[in-house]
Short mmCIF file of C-alpha atoms in Angstrom, two decimals:
data_model
loop_
_atom_site.label_atom_id
_atom_site.label_comp_id
_atom_site.label_asym_id
_atom_site.label_seq_id
_atom_site.Cartn_x
_atom_site.Cartn_y
_atom_site.Cartn_z
CA MET A 1 -15.10 33.03 -4.22
CA SER A 2 -17.45 35.00 -6.41
CA ASN A 3 -14.81 35.29 -9.17
CA ASP A 4 -14.13 31.55 -9.28
CA ILE A 5 -14.11 29.60 -12.48
CA VAL A 6 -16.87 27.04 -12.10
CA ARG A 7 -16.29 23.68 -13.77
CA ARG A 8 -19.57 22.22 -14.97
CA PHE A 9 -20.48 18.52 -14.93
CA ASP A 10 -23.69 16.58 -15.46
CA ALA A 11 -23.17 14.84 -12.11
CA ILE A 12 -20.86 15.04 -9.11
CA ILE A 13 -20.26 12.10 -6.78
CA ILE A 14 -18.58 12.73 -3.45
CA GLY A 15 -16.89 9.48 -2.39
CA THR A 16 -15.74 6.37 -4.23
CA GLY A 17 -17.23 3.70 -2.01
CA GLN A 18 -19.21 0.66 -3.12
CA ALA A 19 -21.83 2.72 -4.96
CA GLY A 20 -19.67 5.60 -6.25
CA GLY A 21 -17.65 3.83 -8.92
CA PRO A 22 -20.50 1.84 -10.45
CA LEU A 23 -22.76 4.91 -10.41
CA ALA A 24 -20.08 7.02 -12.12
CA GLY A 25 -19.60 4.32 -14.75
CA ARG A 26 -23.30 3.99 -15.45
CA LEU A 27 -23.82 7.74 -15.72
CA ALA A 28 -20.83 8.07 -18.07
CA GLN A 29 -22.17 5.19 -20.21
CA HIS A 30 -25.27 7.32 -20.72
CA GLY A 31 -23.18 10.20 -22.00
CA MET A 32 -22.94 12.19 -18.82
CA ARG A 33 -19.79 14.02 -17.74
CA VAL A 34 -19.09 12.98 -14.15
CA ALA A 35 -16.74 14.30 -11.46
CA ILE A 36 -16.04 11.86 -8.63
CA ILE A 37 -14.27 13.29 -5.59
CA GLU A 38 -12.23 11.15 -3.21
CA ARG A 39 -10.46 12.43 -0.11
CA GLU A 40 -8.34 9.36 0.60
CA HIS A 41 -8.49 5.84 -0.82
CA VAL A 42 -10.57 4.82 -3.83
CA GLY A 43 -12.93 2.00 -2.95
CA GLY A 44 -14.36 3.26 0.30
CA SER A 45 -14.57 1.51 3.64
CA CYS A 46 -15.31 -1.98 2.34
CA ILE A 47 -12.21 -2.35 0.18
CA ASN A 48 -9.83 -0.44 2.42
CA TYR A 49 -10.84 -1.07 6.04
CA GLY A 50 -13.83 -3.38 6.23
CA CYS A 51 -14.95 -6.29 4.10
CA THR A 52 -11.87 -7.04 2.02
CA PRO A 53 -9.22 -6.93 4.76
CA THR A 54 -11.50 -8.75 7.20
CA LYS A 55 -12.24 -11.53 4.73
CA SER A 56 -8.55 -11.98 3.89
CA LEU A 57 -7.73 -12.33 7.60
CA ALA A 58 -10.67 -14.69 8.12
CA ALA A 59 -9.41 -16.84 5.22
CA ALA A 60 -5.98 -17.12 6.88
CA ALA A 61 -7.65 -18.11 10.15
CA ARG A 62 -9.70 -20.78 8.34
CA VAL A 63 -6.55 -22.23 6.74
CA ALA A 64 -4.85 -22.33 10.17
CA TYR A 65 -7.90 -24.05 11.66
CA LEU A 66 -7.94 -26.67 8.92
CA ALA A 67 -4.18 -27.21 9.22
CA ARG A 68 -4.52 -27.79 12.96
CA ARG A 69 -7.25 -30.36 12.30
CA SER A 70 -5.33 -32.06 9.48
CA ALA A 71 -4.48 -35.13 11.62
CA ASP A 72 -8.24 -35.81 11.82
CA TYR A 73 -8.02 -36.40 8.06
CA GLY A 74 -4.85 -38.46 8.14
CA VAL A 75 -2.60 -35.57 7.17
CA HIS A 76 0.28 -34.95 9.56
CA HIS A 77 2.56 -31.96 9.74
CA ASP A 78 5.31 -30.81 12.02
CA ASN A 79 5.70 -27.44 13.66
CA LEU A 80 2.66 -25.54 12.39
CA ARG A 81 3.12 -21.82 12.98
CA ILE A 82 1.37 -18.67 11.85
CA ASP A 83 3.46 -15.82 10.46
CA MET A 84 1.26 -12.81 11.20
CA GLN A 85 3.62 -10.51 9.31
CA ALA A 86 3.06 -12.60 6.16
CA VAL A 87 -0.71 -12.70 6.84
CA ARG A 88 -0.83 -8.90 7.08
CA LYS A 89 1.38 -8.52 4.00
CA ARG A 90 -1.02 -10.72 2.00
CA LYS A 91 -3.96 -8.65 3.27
CA ARG A 92 -2.24 -5.41 2.17
CA ARG A 93 -1.53 -6.87 -1.31
CA ILE A 94 -5.19 -7.84 -1.71
CA VAL A 95 -6.44 -4.42 -0.55
CA GLU A 96 -3.99 -2.59 -2.84
CA ALA A 97 -4.97 -4.76 -5.82
CA TRP A 98 -8.68 -4.00 -5.30
CA ARG A 99 -8.00 -0.29 -4.71
CA ASP A 100 -5.75 -0.03 -7.78
CA GLY A 101 -8.31 -1.87 -9.91
CA SER A 102 -11.07 0.48 -8.78
CA THR A 103 -8.86 3.49 -9.48
CA ARG A 104 -8.02 2.22 -12.98
CA ALA A 105 -11.70 1.61 -13.70
CA LEU A 106 -12.50 5.23 -12.87
CA THR A 107 -9.52 6.90 -14.53
CA SER A 108 -9.72 4.91 -17.75
CA HIS A 109 -13.41 5.61 -18.33
CA ASP A 110 -14.29 8.39 -20.77
CA GLY A 111 -16.58 10.91 -19.14
CA ILE A 112 -15.31 10.38 -15.58
CA GLU A 113 -12.85 12.68 -13.85
CA LEU A 114 -11.42 11.47 -10.54
CA ILE A 115 -10.54 14.42 -8.33
CA ARG A 116 -8.40 13.76 -5.25
CA GLY A 117 -9.47 16.06 -2.47
CA GLU A 118 -12.22 16.98 -0.05
CA GLY A 119 -15.52 18.32 -1.30
CA SER A 120 -18.10 20.42 0.50
CA PHE A 121 -21.27 22.15 -0.62
CA ARG A 122 -21.16 25.80 -1.55
CA SER A 123 -24.77 25.85 -2.76
CA PRO A 124 -27.38 23.22 -3.72
CA HIS A 125 -25.67 22.67 -7.09
CA GLU A 126 -22.06 23.63 -6.34
CA VAL A 127 -19.25 21.81 -4.57
CA VAL A 128 -15.94 23.33 -3.49
CA VAL A 129 -13.02 20.90 -3.69
CA ILE A 130 -9.80 21.39 -1.75
CA PRO A 131 -7.30 19.23 -3.68
CA ASN A 132 -4.98 16.89 -1.77
CA ASP A 133 -1.98 18.13 -3.74
CA GLY A 134 -2.23 21.63 -2.26
CA SER A 135 -3.28 23.27 -5.54
CA ALA A 136 -5.97 25.93 -5.64
CA GLU A 137 -9.47 24.93 -4.65
CA GLN A 138 -11.93 24.18 -7.42
CA VAL A 139 -15.62 24.91 -7.74
CA LEU A 140 -17.70 22.28 -9.51
CA SER A 141 -21.35 22.50 -10.43
CA ALA A 142 -23.94 19.93 -11.48
CA GLU A 143 -27.68 19.43 -11.42
CA ARG A 144 -27.17 16.03 -9.77
CA ILE A 145 -24.90 15.60 -6.74
CA PHE A 146 -24.62 12.21 -5.02
CA LEU A 147 -23.19 11.65 -1.54
CA ASN A 148 -21.29 8.41 -1.13
CA THR A 149 -19.11 9.38 1.80
CA GLY A 150 -18.73 6.14 3.71
CA THR A 151 -18.38 5.48 7.39
CA ARG A 152 -16.58 6.55 10.53
CA ALA A 153 -15.97 4.51 13.65
CA PHE A 154 -18.35 5.31 16.49
CA VAL A 155 -17.97 4.23 20.11
CA PRO A 156 -21.43 4.18 21.70
CA PRO A 157 -21.87 5.87 25.09
CA ILE A 158 -21.95 2.67 27.19
CA ASP A 159 -20.49 2.68 30.69
CA GLY A 160 -17.24 0.71 30.82
CA ILE A 161 -16.86 0.25 27.05
CA ASP A 162 -13.55 2.11 27.11
CA GLU A 163 -12.17 -0.61 29.41
CA VAL A 164 -13.03 -3.52 27.10
#
């Protein structure tokens, strides 16, 4: 890789989670040229797998709970049922709306380049990116590199946990 063309930025952010987007925006507002690298979904764990989907499902459960207690308030209904397919569809719409909004915020901001792929360090100030689209890898450099790589599920080593 010694003959690579190195693309220079003022800052590189690996990951678009809760801190990545706002950090990129703030740096760009201060005139910095920022590369933000995302391997999968913009928005990180919270928007895509954690907070947002969980809260949308919890909201549906709360509505079902209140509907089941409606007679306590003098409101009567017949044949209450929960359509889990519709609940999941609503959750997906909410997640996609948040993800799309976060993507638009990054791609419409002058000074920010969203790069879809996986980044890894080549040196203290260089990151190699393997693009998702199969194109040639890129080498980026910056004085400031921020890691915002999110989470992975972890099953602790507790006897019997795999049976729960």
